[in-house]
Tab-separated table of C-alpha atoms and ligand atoms in Angstrom:
chain	number	residue	atom	x	y	z
A	505	MET	CA	2.479	-14.476	15.801
A	506	GLY	CA	4.318	-11.274	15.103
A	507	LYS	CA	2.902	-7.874	14.349
A	508	ARG	CA	0.975	-7.302	11.133
A	509	VAL	CA	1.267	-3.911	9.779
A	510	VAL	CA	-0.535	-2.953	6.610
A	511	ILE	CA	0.814	0.305	4.867
A	512	THR	CA	-1.337	2.069	2.348
A	513	GLY	CA	-1.296	5.431	0.259
A	514	VAL	CA	-1.937	6.584	-3.235
A	515	PRO	CA	0.621	5.670	-5.837
A	516	GLY	CA	3.682	8.093	-5.571
A	517	VAL	CA	3.165	9.047	-2.207
A	518	GLY	CA	6.363	7.210	-0.992
A	519	LYS	CA	5.084	4.234	0.918
A	520	THR	CA	8.120	2.124	-0.119
A	521	THR	CA	10.624	4.912	0.655
A	522	VAL	CA	9.251	5.322	4.158
A	523	ILE	CA	9.201	1.451	4.809
A	524	ASP	CA	12.839	1.201	3.513
A	525	GLY	CA	14.075	4.001	5.707
A	526	ALA	CA	12.364	2.403	8.746
A	527	ARG	CA	13.658	-1.081	8.129
A	528	GLU	CA	17.261	0.229	7.714
A	529	LYS	CA	17.036	1.743	11.319
A	530	LEU	CA	15.456	-1.362	12.637
A	531	LYS	CA	18.315	-3.458	11.431
A	532	GLU	CA	20.552	-1.628	13.656
A	533	GLU	CA	18.254	-2.420	16.720
A	534	ASN	CA	18.080	-6.140	15.634
A	535	ILE	CA	14.291	-5.769	15.120
A	536	ASP	CA	13.170	-7.990	12.240
A	537	TYR	CA	10.279	-7.272	9.921
A	538	THR	CA	9.575	-9.090	6.628
A	539	SER	CA	8.490	-6.437	3.988
A	540	ILE	CA	6.078	-7.759	1.380
A	541	ASN	CA	4.806	-5.809	-1.566
A	542	PHE	CA	1.257	-6.860	-2.249
A	543	GLY	CA	1.315	-5.679	-5.886
A	544	THR	CA	4.580	-7.724	-6.460
A	545	CYS	CA	2.896	-10.755	-5.149
A	546	MET	CA	-0.147	-10.322	-7.483
A	547	PHE	CA	2.308	-9.490	-10.250
A	548	GLU	CA	4.258	-12.681	-9.935
A	549	VAL	CA	1.161	-14.739	-10.225
A	550	ALA	CA	-0.358	-12.571	-13.142
A	551	CYS	CA	2.953	-12.893	-15.078
A	552	GLU	CA	2.980	-16.707	-14.432
A	553	GLN	CA	-0.493	-16.818	-15.883
A	554	GLY	CA	0.523	-14.811	-18.881
A	555	LYS	CA	-1.933	-12.011	-18.031
A	556	VAL	CA	0.286	-8.910	-17.992
A	557	LYS	CA	3.778	-7.660	-18.806
A	558	SER	CA	3.955	-4.783	-16.362
A	559	ARG	CA	2.638	-4.333	-12.768
A	560	ASP	CA	0.840	-1.174	-13.919
A	561	GLU	CA	-1.364	-3.226	-16.407
A	562	MET	CA	-3.106	-5.139	-13.536
A	563	ARG	CA	-5.403	-2.434	-12.498
A	564	LYS	CA	-6.803	-2.468	-16.214
A	565	LEU	CA	-7.580	-6.076	-15.945
A	566	GLU	CA	-11.203	-7.391	-15.734
A	567	GLN	CA	-12.480	-6.963	-12.030
A	568	ALA	CA	-12.906	-10.616	-11.564
A	569	GLU	CA	-9.345	-11.244	-12.553
A	570	GLN	CA	-7.977	-8.673	-10.213
A	571	LYS	CA	-10.057	-10.167	-7.232
A	572	GLU	CA	-8.742	-13.594	-8.115
A	573	LEU	CA	-5.139	-12.311	-8.127
A	574	GLN	CA	-5.805	-10.351	-4.874
A	575	LYS	CA	-6.997	-13.479	-3.261
A	576	THR	CA	-4.140	-15.563	-4.177
A	577	ALA	CA	-1.751	-12.916	-2.936
A	578	ALA	CA	-3.416	-12.576	0.440
A	579	GLN	CA	-3.330	-16.371	0.942
A	580	LEU	CA	0.434	-16.297	0.266
A	581	ILE	CA	1.035	-13.471	2.602
A	582	ALA	CA	-1.100	-15.046	5.454
A	583	LYS	CA	1.480	-17.787	5.569
A	584	ILE	CA	4.004	-15.448	7.127
A	585	LYS	CA	3.828	-15.680	10.989
A	586	GLU	CA	6.690	-13.217	11.962
A	587	ASN	CA	6.592	-9.383	12.043
A	588	VAL	CA	5.424	-8.267	8.649
A	589	ILE	CA	4.880	-5.032	6.827
A	590	VAL	CA	2.418	-5.332	3.783
A	591	ASP	CA	2.929	-2.572	1.285
A	592	THR	CA	-0.530	-2.181	-0.483
A	593	HIS	CA	-3.542	0.056	-1.323
A	594	CYS	CA	-6.640	1.147	0.506
A	595	THR	CA	-8.252	1.285	-2.911
A	596	VAL	CA	-7.067	0.830	-6.450
A	597	SER	CA	-8.178	3.414	-9.120
A	598	THR	CA	-9.431	1.128	-11.976
A	599	PRO	CA	-11.291	2.114	-14.967
A	600	GLY	CA	-14.460	0.729	-13.480
A	601	GLY	CA	-14.054	2.778	-10.333
A	602	TYR	CA	-12.259	2.301	-6.831
A	603	LEU	CA	-11.486	-1.368	-6.222
A	604	PRO	CA	-11.184	-2.088	-2.559
A	605	GLY	CA	-7.651	-3.290	-1.759
A	606	LEU	CA	-8.675	-4.958	1.417
A	607	PRO	CA	-12.097	-6.443	0.934
A	608	SER	CA	-13.284	-8.705	3.957
A	609	TRP	CA	-11.779	-11.937	2.530
A	610	VAL	CA	-8.458	-10.312	2.249
A	611	LEU	CA	-8.628	-8.831	5.707
A	612	GLU	CA	-9.511	-12.282	7.012
A	613	GLU	CA	-6.246	-13.558	5.633
A	614	LEU	CA	-4.043	-10.661	6.501
A	615	LYS	CA	-5.530	-10.023	9.999
A	616	PRO	CA	-3.745	-6.531	10.302
A	617	ASP	CA	-2.998	-4.980	13.811
A	618	ILE	CA	-2.697	-1.681	12.400
A	619	ILE	CA	-3.415	-0.032	9.078
A	620	ILE	CA	-1.246	2.921	8.122
A	621	LEU	CA	-2.356	5.555	5.599
A	622	VAL	CA	0.753	7.533	4.126
A	623	GLU	CA	-0.504	10.809	2.867
A	624	THR	CA	0.738	14.230	1.566
A	625	ASP	CA	-0.493	17.296	-0.357
A	626	GLU	CA	-1.764	16.384	-3.680
A	627	ASP	CA	0.636	18.876	-5.514
A	628	GLN	CA	3.599	17.018	-4.048
A	629	ILE	CA	2.086	13.638	-5.224
A	630	LEU	CA	1.635	15.178	-8.652
A	631	LYS	CA	5.148	16.161	-8.848
A	632	ARG	CA	6.566	12.881	-7.573
A	633	ARG	CA	4.537	10.933	-10.180
A	634	MET	CA	5.751	13.116	-12.970
A	635	SER	CA	9.402	12.619	-12.067
A	636	ASP	CA	9.091	8.820	-11.694
A	637	THR	CA	9.773	7.480	-15.148
A	638	SER	CA	10.152	3.773	-13.849
A	639	ARG	CA	6.294	3.374	-13.639
A	640	GLU	CA	3.355	4.044	-15.968
A	641	ARG	CA	1.372	6.209	-13.500
A	642	ASP	CA	-1.959	7.418	-14.689
A	643	MET	CA	-2.167	11.150	-15.489
A	644	GLU	CA	-4.374	12.476	-12.856
A	645	GLY	CA	-5.173	15.971	-11.683
A	646	TYR	CA	-5.093	17.474	-8.211
A	647	LEU	CA	-8.771	17.154	-7.586
A	648	SER	CA	-8.870	13.510	-8.571
A	649	ILE	CA	-5.788	12.701	-6.216
A	650	LYS	CA	-7.578	14.576	-3.391
A	651	GLU	CA	-10.762	12.493	-3.993
A	652	HIS	CA	-8.683	9.357	-3.891
A	653	GLN	CA	-6.985	10.319	-0.695
A	654	GLU	CA	-10.254	11.157	0.963
A	655	TYR	CA	-11.869	7.904	-0.158
A	656	ASN	CA	-9.095	6.088	1.256
A	657	ARG	CA	-9.636	7.483	4.728
A	658	ALA	CA	-13.160	6.390	4.487
A	659	MET	CA	-12.188	2.900	3.518
A	660	ALA	CA	-9.523	2.615	6.270
A	661	ALA	CA	-12.233	3.392	8.757
A	662	ALA	CA	-14.364	0.529	7.359
A	663	TYR	CA	-11.384	-1.864	7.502
A	664	SER	CA	-10.755	-0.893	11.095
A	665	MET	CA	-14.348	-1.593	11.841
A	666	LEU	CA	-14.270	-5.137	10.255
A	667	THR	CA	-10.971	-6.144	11.980
A	668	GLY	CA	-10.596	-3.963	15.200
A	669	SER	CA	-7.343	-2.844	13.772
A	670	THR	CA	-6.126	0.663	14.577
A	671	VAL	CA	-5.540	3.401	11.824
A	672	ARG	CA	-2.653	5.705	11.838
A	673	ILE	CA	-1.893	8.519	9.454
A	674	ILE	CA	1.541	9.412	8.646
A	675	LYS	CA	2.261	12.477	6.497
A	676	ASN	CA	5.219	12.037	3.980
A	677	GLN	CA	5.984	15.693	3.092
A	678	ASP	CA	8.712	16.953	0.808
A	679	PHE	CA	12.199	17.401	2.612
A	680	LEU	CA	10.687	15.778	5.720
A	681	LEU	CA	11.363	12.048	5.108
A	682	GLU	CA	13.106	11.718	8.286
A	683	ARG	CA	9.946	12.759	10.201
A	684	SER	CA	7.849	10.154	8.305
A	685	VAL	CA	10.427	7.454	9.065
A	686	ALA	CA	10.381	8.493	12.811
A	687	ASP	CA	6.631	8.043	12.884
A	688	MET	CA	6.923	4.677	11.270
A	689	LEU	CA	9.446	3.569	13.727
A	690	ASP	CA	7.249	4.477	16.556
A	691	ILE	CA	4.742	2.019	15.121
A	692	LEU	CA	7.138	-0.747	14.456
A	693	ARG	CA	9.177	-0.906	17.568
B	799	LIG	P1	2.125	-0.716	-6.296
B	799	LIG	O1	3.488	-1.140	-6.764
B	799	LIG	O2	2.091	-0.747	-4.780
B	799	LIG	O3	1.701	0.442	-6.913
B	799	LIG	O4	1.186	-1.923	-6.821
B	799	LIG	C1	1.035	-2.204	-8.167
B	799	LIG	C2	-0.262	-2.714	-8.479
B	799	LIG	O5	-0.642	-3.887	-7.746
B	799	LIG	C3	-1.277	-1.870	-8.349
B	799	LIG	O6	-1.469	-0.849	-9.319
B	799	LIG	C4	-2.645	-2.680	-8.278
B	799	LIG	O7	-2.906	-3.045	-9.462
B	799	LIG	C5	-2.004	-3.995	-7.590
B	799	LIG	N1	-2.371	-3.995	-6.139
B	799	LIG	C6	-1.410	-3.748	-5.055
B	799	LIG	N2	-2.184	-3.991	-4.001
B	799	LIG	C7	-3.563	-4.350	-4.187
B	799	LIG	C8	-4.444	-4.841	-3.489
B	799	LIG	N3	-4.546	-4.941	-2.147
B	799	LIG	N4	-5.711	-5.129	-4.157
B	799	LIG	C9	-5.800	-5.344	-5.638
B	799	LIG	N5	-4.723	-4.834	-6.309
B	799	LIG	C10	-3.518	-4.404	-5.619
B	800	LIG	MG1	5.557	1.292	-3.862
């Protein structure tokens, strides 16, 4: 069984960028990680079932539908036995409130060794969301992003208690991507 790393953070914080940066360096050292995007896994299933046309529609689906997609994705990812990085969310902001990204039945499938929270200042997240035209990001204010980041920390603690996984916080500040990648490498090596 390889190392199982779950990486989380609010939309726009730069999880995928940090993962890509770290994997590029690891390649040079011949360390292999499969990188899986949980949302992409869910989206492929949701698309096949004709439920959505874009990945940003999923969080507006009925709660029961989101949970069903979530379970299917977790079961697919559980089949990977080598080193894996799962790019996902501590909680998803839905019209009905925060949906846990890693409820107990998802954790039982994923069995993470470590949960990473990628964070940065809310004003930087706002700016990143506004300049990303590839996504349909929700228009949120500073305070609401702050609340979401705080809530995610609380949820990470709960996940850690359920699984015995460690929790690590990585800052991904403007102009300091190299530092975030170095922190990520410390974990993956
Ligand atoms: P992302 O590209 O990481 O922003 O993920 C796209 C979408 O996938 C999110 O907006 C959620 O609707 C969904 N998603 C990703 N991870 C999870 C999860 N662990 N539980 C529920 N939904 C998720
Ligand atoms: Mg992403």
